[in-house]
């Protein structure tokens, strides 16, 4: 048990007045009532049966996704935001059609107070492990303590915000939060996995293994081919198959995940029929790569979906731990030198849109919008954290002439670099001591390398030497986790409900923490304050303002050179694989709701 903390929120007794609810939302109320029959984005009558094969790039050496040793090489599907949590389940399940709403799964109902000082999970009496043993409160407590001691972040740190964890009956556990908690944390905690106490060896849990574990989910692992393939078989005795949140989901009898060494190999396998579904993130491949017989004869279908969520941020990330990139003027100058117009036309058939915000394309974006009173209140203690044009909503990235060497943009960049102490001499950009401006960019694949070469060309025009280092996946992961690079290309996905994950990406506390996602090395009081305001917002308006303030601070820091994003998502699949009719949910097409049309009733 976690000992009760003195003071803080631990002594509140509002729980006596709490009523059990079927769902909880970050802001506002859940969209679906307690008696809903199924999610609106599924086909509740989808047939059960058949199989699907997915493809991924990488390898695996463990079936334990919650420990440090398998953080980067765990099997896909055991718990998976794309394919579904096939083996291990969470206390509650997220709706794909609402910004941040959770509905009961292992926890049939929950209880909490208006201040969110505690939350109580009441386990569904029907919940069973795959060996038939009931899921109990002891399993929840065991899992929380096990992952605290043996797990990886963020699972290992979740009890840090808990003052007291207590069993309130065989099927109920209450968590009372301490003063470090925030309004989002109860929802984060609700997405925690639960492991079986009776079938888990706590002493060896931090060791990698390929021995399938016992879970409560809809599938069990039936076959493993180390590093190459994993097969999941649907459980006929799955306890939750008739719950409203599970109707029309988990439709295949068999799910196979095949592993490939590269995206090229994965796509070739899809063309040959080895893989059934291919989410395509390459504009060039989508435009030019589907001239093969299976497309022509209708065996392969191509689907295009409009995106309804924020763009996220993909681009060149400065490692500000390096002295070369400490000066924001240098970062801003290099940002000007990326010629998006040339790259989009020459490399990508004009398929992309320039990204102007970390939440581009949504109401959370600060781009083109002057800061409101709440934003200015959040940012008031940090007068130098946001540039005037970004505060007023007039800032925009430059639009070049598309030549790759727009002289107007180059002059503006050179002026900034001269202000930072650099000059061009002998065709090279040098500092006051005569040292050349030189750095390396670490890339992971051919797609990144292609874009990097375009950027390298623009930098060379001002005498900047950028070496491109494309490394294998293992080296890329190791160096990423230890921040061993000058610049790196990364994608930062965004949602309609950003939250505590932003601390891991941008918070000062994670700047020097190996394995964090703070790739830029940000340590800014203004960033921390904006994140804190976002996490503690009580209304939708306050939340929107806090995210916009956060967006403005990140943009003003020029930690990332924004590249581009797609306004659409693309997926190709075998014709026998079907998706629900109508528009996809808010977060895009949802693979666990698809099915095999050849399945026999």
Coordinates of C-alpha atoms in Angstrom, one line a residue:
X1 CA 0.0 0.0 0.0
X2 CA 1.0 3.6 -0.5
X3 CA 1.2 5.4 2.8
X4 CA -1.1 8.4 3.3
X5 CA 0.6 11.8 2.9
X6 CA 0.1 14.4 5.6
X7 CA -1.9 17.5 4.5
X8 CA -2.6 18.1 0.8
X9 CA -5.7 16.4 -0.5
X10 CA -5.5 13.3 1.5
X11 CA -7.9 14.3 4.2
X12 CA -10.8 15.3 2.0
X13 CA -14.0 13.3 2.5
X14 CA -15.9 14.4 -0.6
X15 CA -15.9 10.7 -1.6
X16 CA -18.9 10.1 0.7
X17 CA -21.0 12.2 -1.7
X18 CA -19.6 10.7 -4.9
X19 CA -21.9 8.7 -7.2
X20 CA -20.7 5.9 -9.4
X21 CA -20.5 7.0 -13.1
X22 CA -20.0 5.0 -16.3
X23 CA -17.6 7.4 -17.9
X24 CA -15.4 10.5 -17.2
X25 CA -14.3 13.4 -19.4
X26 CA -11.4 15.8 -19.1
X27 CA -13.7 18.8 -19.8
X28 CA -17.4 18.8 -19.9
X29 CA -19.5 15.6 -19.9
X30 CA -19.2 12.3 -21.7
X31 CA -21.1 12.3 -25.0
X32 CA -22.7 8.9 -24.5
X33 CA -25.2 8.1 -21.7
X34 CA -24.9 5.2 -19.4
X35 CA -27.3 3.1 -21.5
X36 CA -25.5 3.5 -24.8
X37 CA -25.3 0.4 -26.9
X38 CA -22.1 0.8 -28.9
X39 CA -19.7 3.5 -30.0
X40 CA -21.0 5.5 -33.0
X41 CA -17.9 4.7 -35.1
X42 CA -18.3 0.9 -35.2
X43 CA -20.5 -1.6 -37.0
X44 CA -22.2 -3.4 -34.1
X45 CA -23.2 -6.2 -36.5
X46 CA -19.7 -6.7 -37.9
X47 CA -19.1 -10.5 -38.4
X48 CA -16.6 -12.3 -36.2
X49 CA -14.0 -14.5 -37.8
X50 CA -11.3 -14.5 -40.5
X51 CA -7.9 -13.0 -40.0
X52 CA -5.8 -9.9 -40.7
X53 CA -2.1 -9.4 -41.0
X54 CA -0.4 -6.1 -40.1
X55 CA 3.1 -5.1 -40.9
X56 CA 5.6 -3.1 -38.9
X57 CA 9.2 -2.0 -39.2
X58 CA 11.5 -3.2 -36.4
X59 CA 12.0 -6.3 -34.3
X60 CA 11.1 -7.5 -30.8
X61 CA 12.7 -9.5 -28.0
X62 CA 10.0 -9.3 -25.3
X63 CA 6.2 -9.6 -24.7
X64 CA 6.4 -7.3 -21.7
X65 CA 5.6 -3.7 -22.8
X66 CA 5.9 -2.1 -19.4
X67 CA 9.5 -2.6 -18.5
X68 CA 12.6 -0.7 -19.4
X69 CA 14.5 -3.5 -21.1
X70 CA 11.7 -3.9 -23.7
X71 CA 10.8 -0.3 -24.0
X72 CA 11.8 -0.1 -27.7
X73 CA 11.6 -3.7 -28.8
X74 CA 8.4 -5.1 -27.3
X75 CA 5.9 -6.9 -29.5
X76 CA 3.1 -4.9 -31.1
X77 CA -0.5 -5.7 -30.1
X78 CA 0.0 -6.8 -26.5
X79 CA -1.1 -3.2 -25.6
X80 CA -1.3 -1.1 -28.7
X81 CA -3.0 2.3 -29.6
X82 CA -3.3 1.2 -33.2
X83 CA -4.2 -2.5 -33.2
X84 CA -5.9 -2.5 -29.8
X85 CA -5.0 -3.8 -26.4
X86 CA -5.2 -7.5 -27.4
X87 CA -3.8 -9.1 -24.2
X88 CA -3.7 -6.7 -21.4
X89 CA -6.6 -4.3 -20.6
X90 CA -6.8 -0.9 -18.9
X91 CA -9.2 0.2 -16.2
X92 CA -11.1 2.4 -18.7
X93 CA -11.2 2.7 -22.5
X94 CA -10.8 5.9 -24.5
X95 CA -13.4 7.0 -26.9
X96 CA -12.0 7.7 -30.4
X97 CA -14.7 10.2 -31.1
X98 CA -14.2 12.6 -28.2
X99 CA -11.2 14.8 -27.2
X100 CA -10.5 12.9 -23.9
X101 CA -13.3 10.8 -22.6
X102 CA -13.0 7.4 -20.9
X103 CA -15.7 4.7 -20.5
X104 CA -15.6 1.8 -18.1
X105 CA -13.8 -1.4 -19.0
X106 CA -12.2 -3.4 -16.2
X107 CA -13.7 -0.8 -14.0
X108 CA -17.4 -1.0 -14.5
X109 CA -17.9 2.4 -12.8
X110 CA -15.8 5.0 -11.1
X111 CA -16.4 7.6 -8.4
X112 CA -14.7 10.9 -8.1
X113 CA -15.3 14.4 -6.7
X114 CA -15.5 17.8 -8.4
X115 CA -12.0 18.7 -7.2
X116 CA -10.6 15.4 -8.5
X117 CA -8.9 14.8 -5.2
X118 CA -9.6 11.0 -5.5
X119 CA -10.9 8.4 -7.8
X120 CA -12.4 5.0 -7.0
X121 CA -12.5 2.1 -9.4
X122 CA -15.3 -0.5 -9.1
X123 CA -14.3 -3.6 -11.0
X124 CA -16.8 -5.3 -13.2
X125 CA -17.8 -8.5 -11.4
X126 CA -17.7 -10.3 -14.8
X127 CA -14.0 -9.5 -15.4
X128 CA -11.9 -12.6 -15.8
X129 CA -8.3 -13.4 -16.7
X130 CA -7.8 -15.8 -19.6
X131 CA -7.4 -18.7 -17.1
X132 CA -10.8 -18.0 -15.7
X133 CA -9.7 -16.4 -12.4
X134 CA -11.7 -13.2 -11.5
X135 CA -10.0 -9.8 -11.7
X136 CA -9.9 -8.3 -8.2
X137 CA -8.9 -5.2 -6.3
X138 CA -5.7 -7.0 -5.3
X139 CA -4.7 -7.2 -9.0
X140 CA -4.9 -3.4 -9.3
X141 CA -2.9 -2.8 -6.2
X142 CA -0.3 -5.4 -7.1
X143 CA 0.1 -3.9 -10.6
X144 CA 0.6 -0.4 -9.4
X145 CA 3.2 -1.5 -6.9
X146 CA 4.9 -3.8 -9.4
X147 CA 5.2 -1.2 -12.1
X148 CA 6.4 1.4 -9.5
X149 CA 9.3 -1.0 -8.6
X150 CA 9.9 -2.8 -11.9
X151 CA 8.3 -0.8 -14.7
X152 CA 9.4 1.9 -17.0
X153 CA 8.1 5.5 -17.2
X154 CA 5.4 6.6 -17.2
X155 CA 4.0 3.5 -15.4
X156 CA 6.8 3.6 -12.8
X157 CA 6.0 7.2 -11.8
X158 CA 2.2 7.1 -11.5
X159 CA 2.1 6.5 -7.8
X160 CA 4.2 9.6 -7.3
X161 CA 1.0 11.7 -7.3
X162 CA -0.9 9.3 -5.0
X163 CA -1.2 10.0 -1.3
X164 CA -3.0 6.8 -0.5
X165 CA -4.1 3.7 -2.3
X166 CA -6.6 1.6 -0.5
X167 CA -8.7 -1.5 -1.0
X168 CA -12.4 -0.6 -0.4
X169 CA -13.7 -4.1 -1.0
X170 CA -12.9 -7.2 -3.1
X171 CA -13.7 -5.3 -6.2
X172 CA -13.0 -1.6 -5.4
X173 CA -9.8 0.4 -5.0
X174 CA -9.6 4.1 -4.1
X175 CA -6.7 6.4 -5.0
X176 CA -6.4 9.7 -3.0
X177 CA -4.1 12.2 -4.7
X178 CA -1.5 14.4 -3.1
X179 CA -0.6 18.0 -3.8
X180 CA 1.5 17.2 -6.9
X181 CA -1.5 15.8 -8.8
X182 CA -3.5 17.8 -11.4
X183 CA -6.9 17.5 -13.0
X184 CA -5.8 15.3 -15.8
X185 CA -4.1 12.7 -13.7
X186 CA -7.2 10.7 -12.7
X187 CA -7.8 10.1 -16.4
X188 CA -4.2 9.1 -17.0
X189 CA -4.4 6.7 -14.1
X190 CA -7.6 5.3 -15.5
X191 CA -5.6 4.2 -18.6
X192 CA -3.3 2.1 -16.5
X193 CA -3.0 -1.6 -17.4
X194 CA -3.8 -4.3 -14.9
X195 CA -1.8 -7.5 -14.5
X196 CA -2.8 -10.8 -12.8
X197 CA -1.3 -11.1 -9.3
X198 CA -1.7 -14.8 -9.2
X199 CA 0.2 -15.4 -12.5
X200 CA 3.0 -12.8 -12.4
X201 CA 6.4 -13.4 -10.8
X202 CA 7.2 -10.0 -9.3
X203 CA 10.9 -10.9 -8.6
X204 CA 11.7 -11.4 -12.3
X205 CA 9.2 -9.1 -13.9
X206 CA 11.9 -6.6 -15.0
X207 CA 13.5 -9.2 -17.2
X208 CA 12.6 -9.6 -20.9
X209 CA 10.8 -12.7 -21.9
X210 CA 9.0 -14.3 -24.8
X211 CA 6.8 -16.4 -22.6
X212 CA 3.2 -15.3 -23.2
X213 CA 1.5 -14.0 -20.1
X214 CA -2.1 -14.3 -18.9
X215 CA -4.2 -11.3 -19.7
X216 CA -7.9 -10.2 -19.5
X217 CA -8.0 -9.0 -23.1
X218 CA -9.8 -10.4 -26.1
X219 CA -6.9 -12.3 -27.5
X220 CA -4.1 -14.6 -26.4
X221 CA -0.7 -15.1 -28.0
X222 CA -0.8 -18.3 -29.9
X223 CA 2.6 -18.3 -31.8
X224 CA 5.8 -16.3 -31.6
X225 CA 8.6 -16.4 -34.2
X226 CA 11.3 -14.4 -32.5
X227 CA 11.9 -11.0 -34.1
X228 CA 9.8 -11.8 -37.1
X229 CA 6.1 -12.6 -36.3
X230 CA 3.6 -12.8 -33.6
X231 CA 0.1 -14.3 -33.8
X232 CA -2.9 -13.6 -31.6
X233 CA -6.0 -15.8 -31.4
X234 CA -9.3 -14.4 -30.3
X235 CA -10.7 -15.8 -27.1
X236 CA -14.2 -17.3 -27.3
X237 CA -14.5 -16.9 -23.6
X238 CA -13.6 -13.2 -23.5
X239 CA -15.5 -11.7 -20.6
X240 CA -16.2 -8.3 -22.1
X241 CA -17.3 -9.3 -25.6
X242 CA -20.9 -8.1 -25.0
X243 CA -20.1 -4.8 -23.3
X244 CA -21.3 -1.7 -25.2
X245 CA -17.7 -0.5 -25.6
X246 CA -16.7 -3.8 -27.2
X247 CA -19.6 -4.3 -29.7
X248 CA -18.3 -4.2 -33.2
X249 CA -14.6 -4.4 -32.1
X250 CA -12.1 -7.3 -31.9
X251 CA -13.7 -9.0 -34.9
X252 CA -10.9 -11.2 -36.3
X253 CA -10.3 -14.7 -35.1
X254 CA -6.6 -14.3 -35.8
X255 CA -4.3 -11.2 -35.9
X256 CA -0.8 -11.6 -37.2
X257 CA 1.9 -8.9 -36.9
X258 CA 4.8 -9.3 -39.3
X259 CA 8.1 -7.5 -38.8
X260 CA 10.3 -6.0 -41.6
X261 CA 13.7 -4.4 -41.8
X262 CA 12.5 -1.4 -43.7
X263 CA 9.4 0.4 -45.0
X264 CA 10.3 -0.7 -48.5
X265 CA 10.3 -4.3 -47.5
X266 CA 7.0 -3.8 -45.7
X267 CA 5.3 -2.3 -48.7
X268 CA 6.7 -5.0 -51.0
X269 CA 5.1 -7.5 -48.7
X270 CA 1.8 -5.7 -48.9
X271 CA 2.0 -5.7 -52.7
X272 CA 2.5 -9.5 -52.6
X273 CA -0.4 -10.1 -50.3
X274 CA 1.6 -11.0 -47.2
X275 CA 0.3 -7.9 -45.3
X276 CA -3.4 -6.9 -45.5
X277 CA -3.4 -3.3 -44.3
X278 CA -0.9 -0.6 -45.2
X279 CA -1.2 2.8 -43.5
X280 CA 0.8 5.0 -45.9
X281 CA 2.5 8.1 -44.6
X282 CA 4.5 8.8 -47.8
X283 CA 3.0 11.3 -50.2
X284 CA 5.3 10.2 -52.9
X285 CA 4.4 6.5 -52.4
X286 CA 0.7 7.3 -52.3
X287 CA 0.9 9.2 -55.6
X288 CA 3.3 6.8 -57.4
X289 CA 3.5 3.5 -55.7
X290 CA 0.2 1.8 -56.4
X291 CA 0.7 0.7 -60.0
X292 CA 0.6 -3.0 -59.4
X293 CA -1.9 -5.7 -60.5
X294 CA -3.8 -6.1 -57.2
X295 CA -4.9 -2.4 -57.4
X296 CA -5.9 -2.7 -61.0
X297 CA -8.1 -5.8 -60.4
X298 CA -9.7 -4.4 -57.3
X299 CA -8.0 -6.8 -54.8
X300 CA -6.5 -3.8 -53.1
X301 CA -8.5 -0.7 -52.1
X302 CA -7.2 2.8 -51.3
X303 CA -8.9 5.0 -48.7
X304 CA -8.3 8.7 -48.1
X305 CA -9.6 10.4 -44.9
X306 CA -9.7 14.0 -44.0
X307 CA -7.9 14.7 -40.7
X308 CA -10.0 16.2 -37.9
X309 CA -7.2 16.4 -35.3
X310 CA -4.3 18.8 -34.9
X311 CA -1.3 18.4 -37.2
X312 CA 1.3 17.7 -34.6
X313 CA 4.9 18.8 -35.3
X314 CA 7.4 17.1 -37.6
X315 CA 10.7 18.7 -38.3
X316 CA 14.4 19.2 -37.5
X317 CA 15.0 19.3 -33.7
X318 CA 17.8 21.3 -32.3
X319 CA 19.7 19.8 -29.4
X320 CA 20.0 23.0 -27.3
X321 CA 22.3 21.1 -25.0
X322 CA 24.9 21.8 -27.7
X323 CA 26.6 25.2 -27.3
X324 CA 26.1 25.8 -31.1
X325 CA 22.3 25.9 -30.7
X326 CA 22.0 27.7 -27.3
X327 CA 21.3 31.0 -29.0
X328 CA 17.7 31.4 -30.2
X329 CA 18.9 33.7 -33.0
X330 CA 20.9 30.9 -34.5
X331 CA 17.9 28.5 -34.3
X332 CA 15.6 31.1 -35.8
X333 CA 18.1 31.8 -38.7
X334 CA 18.3 28.1 -39.6
X335 CA 14.5 27.9 -39.5
X336 CA 14.3 30.5 -42.2
X337 CA 16.7 28.5 -44.4
X338 CA 14.5 25.4 -44.7
X339 CA 12.9 25.9 -48.2
X340 CA 9.5 24.2 -47.8
X341 CA 8.2 25.4 -51.1
X342 CA 11.1 23.8 -53.0
X343 CA 10.9 20.5 -51.1
X344 CA 7.2 20.2 -51.4
X345 CA 7.2 20.8 -55.2
X346 CA 10.4 18.9 -56.1
X347 CA 10.1 15.9 -53.7
X348 CA 6.5 15.5 -52.7
X349 CA 4.2 16.5 -55.7
X350 CA 2.8 19.4 -53.6
X351 CA 1.2 17.0 -51.2
X352 CA 2.0 18.7 -48.0
X353 CA 1.0 21.8 -46.0
X354 CA 3.6 23.8 -44.0
X355 CA 3.2 23.4 -40.3
X356 CA 2.8 26.7 -38.5
X357 CA 1.8 25.5 -35.0
X358 CA 2.1 22.4 -32.8
X359 CA -1.7 22.2 -33.0
X360 CA -2.1 23.4 -36.6
X361 CA -5.5 22.9 -38.1
X362 CA -7.4 23.1 -34.8
X363 CA -8.9 25.6 -32.4
X364 CA -5.9 24.9 -30.0
X365 CA -3.5 26.5 -32.5
X366 CA -2.2 30.0 -31.7
X367 CA -1.3 30.7 -35.4
X368 CA -3.1 33.7 -36.8
X369 CA -4.9 34.4 -33.5
X370 CA -4.0 37.2 -31.1
X371 CA -3.5 36.1 -27.5
X372 CA -6.5 36.5 -25.3
X373 CA -6.6 37.8 -21.7
X374 CA -6.1 34.4 -20.1
X375 CA -3.1 33.7 -22.3
X376 CA -1.5 37.0 -21.4
X377 CA -2.2 36.3 -17.7
X378 CA -0.3 33.0 -18.0
X379 CA 2.6 34.5 -19.9
X380 CA 2.8 37.8 -17.9
X381 CA 5.6 36.6 -15.5
X382 CA 7.7 35.8 -18.6
X383 CA 7.8 39.0 -20.7
X384 CA 10.6 37.7 -23.0
X385 CA 9.3 34.2 -23.6
X386 CA 7.1 35.1 -26.5
X387 CA 8.0 37.3 -29.4
X388 CA 5.6 40.2 -30.2
X389 CA 4.5 38.9 -33.6
X390 CA 3.6 35.4 -32.2
X391 CA 1.8 37.1 -29.3
X392 CA -0.2 39.2 -31.7
X393 CA -0.9 36.3 -34.1
X394 CA 0.8 38.0 -37.1
X395 CA 3.8 35.6 -37.2
X396 CA 4.2 33.1 -40.1
X397 CA 7.0 31.1 -41.6
X398 CA 8.5 32.6 -44.8
X399 CA 7.1 31.6 -48.2
X400 CA 10.1 31.4 -50.5
X401 CA 10.3 31.6 -54.3
X402 CA 10.8 27.8 -54.4
X403 CA 14.3 28.0 -55.9
X404 CA 16.0 26.5 -52.9
X405 CA 18.1 29.7 -52.6
X406 CA 15.7 32.6 -52.0
X407 CA 18.1 35.6 -51.6
X408 CA 15.6 37.6 -49.6
X409 CA 15.3 34.8 -47.0
X410 CA 19.0 34.1 -47.1
X411 CA 19.8 37.8 -46.3
X412 CA 17.4 37.8 -43.4
X413 CA 19.0 34.6 -42.0
X414 CA 22.5 35.9 -42.4
X415 CA 21.6 39.1 -40.6
X416 CA 20.5 37.1 -37.6
X417 CA 23.6 35.0 -37.7
X418 CA 25.8 38.1 -37.8
X419 CA 24.0 39.4 -34.8
X420 CA 24.8 36.2 -33.0
X421 CA 28.6 36.7 -33.8
X422 CA 29.1 34.8 -37.1
X423 CA 30.4 36.0 -40.4
X424 CA 31.1 34.5 -43.9
X425 CA 34.8 34.2 -44.7
X426 CA 36.3 32.1 -47.6
X427 CA 32.9 30.7 -48.4
X428 CA 32.4 29.4 -44.9
X429 CA 30.3 30.7 -41.9
X430 CA 32.6 31.1 -38.9
X431 CA 32.4 32.4 -35.4
X432 CA 34.5 35.1 -33.8
X433 CA 37.2 32.6 -33.1
X434 CA 37.3 31.5 -36.7
X435 CA 35.6 28.2 -36.0
X436 CA 33.4 26.9 -38.8
X437 CA 29.7 26.6 -38.2
X438 CA 29.4 22.8 -38.6
X439 CA 27.1 20.2 -37.2
X440 CA 25.6 16.8 -38.0
X441 CA 22.0 15.7 -38.5
X442 CA 21.1 12.2 -37.5
X443 CA 18.5 10.5 -39.7
X444 CA 16.7 7.1 -39.5
X445 CA 15.6 6.2 -42.9
X446 CA 15.6 7.1 -46.6
X447 CA 12.6 9.4 -46.3
X448 CA 14.3 11.6 -43.7
X449 CA 17.6 11.5 -45.6
X450 CA 15.9 12.8 -48.7
X451 CA 14.5 15.8 -46.9
X452 CA 17.8 16.3 -45.1
X453 CA 19.7 16.6 -48.3
X454 CA 17.4 19.4 -49.5
X455 CA 18.0 21.3 -46.2
X456 CA 21.7 20.7 -46.5
X457 CA 21.7 22.3 -49.9
X458 CA 20.1 25.5 -48.5
X459 CA 22.5 25.7 -45.6
X460 CA 25.5 25.3 -47.8
X461 CA 24.6 28.5 -49.6
X462 CA 25.5 30.4 -46.5
X463 CA 28.6 28.4 -45.8
X464 CA 27.0 26.2 -43.1
X465 CA 28.3 22.6 -43.0
X466 CA 25.7 20.1 -42.1
X467 CA 26.8 16.4 -42.3
X468 CA 24.0 13.8 -42.6
X469 CA 24.4 10.6 -40.6
X470 CA 21.9 7.9 -41.3
X471 CA 22.1 5.1 -38.7
X472 CA 20.4 1.8 -38.1
X473 CA 17.4 1.5 -35.9
X474 CA 19.3 0.2 -32.8
X475 CA 21.8 3.0 -32.9
X476 CA 19.2 5.6 -33.6
X477 CA 17.2 4.5 -30.5
X478 CA 20.3 4.4 -28.3
X479 CA 21.5 7.8 -29.3
X480 CA 18.1 9.3 -29.2
X481 CA 17.6 8.1 -25.6
X482 CA 21.0 9.6 -24.5
X483 CA 20.7 12.8 -26.6
X484 CA 23.8 12.0 -28.5
X485 CA 23.2 14.2 -31.6
X486 CA 23.4 17.8 -32.7
X487 CA 20.1 17.7 -34.6
X488 CA 17.6 15.0 -35.2
X489 CA 14.4 14.6 -37.1
X490 CA 11.4 13.8 -35.0
X491 CA 7.6 13.8 -35.0
X492 CA 5.6 15.1 -32.1
X493 CA 2.0 13.9 -32.4
X494 CA -0.8 16.1 -31.0
X495 CA -4.3 15.5 -29.9
X496 CA -7.3 17.6 -28.9
X497 CA -6.5 16.9 -25.3
X498 CA -2.7 17.4 -24.7
X499 CA -1.7 16.7 -21.2
X500 CA 1.0 15.4 -18.9
X501 CA 2.9 13.8 -21.8
X502 CA 4.0 17.3 -22.7
X503 CA 6.2 17.4 -19.5
X504 CA 8.1 14.4 -21.0
X505 CA 8.6 16.3 -24.3
X506 CA 9.3 19.8 -23.1
X507 CA 9.4 20.1 -19.3
X508 CA 12.5 21.3 -17.5
X509 CA 12.5 18.2 -15.2
X510 CA 13.1 15.9 -18.2
X511 CA 15.8 17.9 -19.9
X512 CA 18.6 15.7 -18.5
X513 CA 16.7 12.5 -18.0
X514 CA 17.9 9.8 -20.3
X515 CA 15.1 8.1 -22.1
X516 CA 12.8 11.1 -22.0
X517 CA 11.2 12.6 -25.1
X518 CA 12.7 16.1 -24.4
X519 CA 14.8 15.8 -27.5
X520 CA 15.4 19.5 -27.8
X521 CA 16.7 19.9 -24.3
X522 CA 14.2 22.5 -23.3
X523 CA 14.4 24.0 -19.8
X524 CA 12.1 27.0 -19.7
X525 CA 10.1 28.4 -16.7
X526 CA 7.6 29.8 -19.2
X527 CA 7.1 26.3 -20.8
X528 CA 6.6 24.8 -17.4
X529 CA 4.1 27.4 -16.4
X530 CA 2.1 27.0 -19.6
X531 CA 2.0 23.2 -19.1
X532 CA 0.9 23.6 -15.5
X533 CA -1.9 26.0 -16.6
X534 CA -3.0 23.5 -19.2
X535 CA -3.0 20.5 -16.8
X536 CA -5.1 22.5 -14.2
X537 CA -7.6 24.1 -16.6
X538 CA -11.2 23.6 -15.4
X539 CA -13.2 24.8 -18.4
X540 CA -12.9 24.2 -22.1
X541 CA -12.2 27.9 -22.7
X542 CA -9.5 28.0 -20.1
X543 CA -7.9 24.9 -21.5
X544 CA -7.9 26.3 -25.1
X545 CA -6.2 29.5 -23.9
X546 CA -3.6 27.6 -21.9
X547 CA -2.7 25.3 -24.9
X548 CA -2.4 28.4 -27.1
X549 CA -0.1 30.1 -24.6
X550 CA 2.0 26.9 -24.5
X551 CA 2.1 26.8 -28.4
X552 CA 3.3 30.4 -28.4
X553 CA 6.2 29.7 -26.0
X554 CA 7.3 26.7 -28.0
X555 CA 7.1 28.6 -31.3
X556 CA 9.0 31.5 -29.9
X557 CA 11.8 29.2 -28.6
X558 CA 12.4 27.9 -32.2
X559 CA 13.3 24.5 -30.8
X560 CA 12.1 22.7 -33.9
X561 CA 12.3 23.7 -37.6
X562 CA 8.7 22.9 -38.7
X563 CA 8.6 20.8 -41.8
X564 CA 5.1 19.9 -43.0
X565 CA 2.0 17.8 -42.4
X566 CA -0.7 16.0 -44.3
X567 CA -4.3 17.3 -44.3
X568 CA -5.4 13.7 -44.9
X569 CA -4.5 10.2 -43.8
X570 CA -4.1 7.3 -46.3
X571 CA -4.5 3.6 -45.9
X572 CA -4.6 0.8 -48.4
X573 CA -6.0 -2.6 -47.7
X574 CA -7.2 -5.9 -49.1
X575 CA -10.7 -5.7 -50.5
X576 CA -11.9 -8.5 -48.1
X577 CA -11.0 -6.2 -45.2
X578 CA -13.9 -3.8 -44.5
X579 CA -14.3 -0.6 -42.4
X580 CA -17.5 0.8 -40.9
X581 CA -19.5 3.1 -43.2
X582 CA -19.6 6.8 -42.7
X583 CA -16.9 9.2 -41.5
X584 CA -14.2 7.9 -39.2
X585 CA -14.1 9.1 -35.6
X586 CA -12.4 12.2 -34.4
X587 CA -9.0 10.5 -34.1
X588 CA -9.1 8.8 -37.5
X589 CA -9.9 5.4 -38.9
X590 CA -9.9 2.8 -36.1
X591 CA -8.5 -0.6 -37.1
X592 CA -9.9 -2.6 -34.2
X593 CA -13.4 -1.9 -35.7
X594 CA -12.6 -3.4 -39.1
X595 CA -13.4 -6.9 -40.1
X596 CA -12.9 -9.7 -42.6
X597 CA -15.8 -10.0 -45.0
X598 CA -15.0 -13.6 -45.8
X599 CA -15.7 -14.6 -42.2
X600 CA -18.3 -17.4 -41.8
X601 CA -21.1 -16.7 -39.3

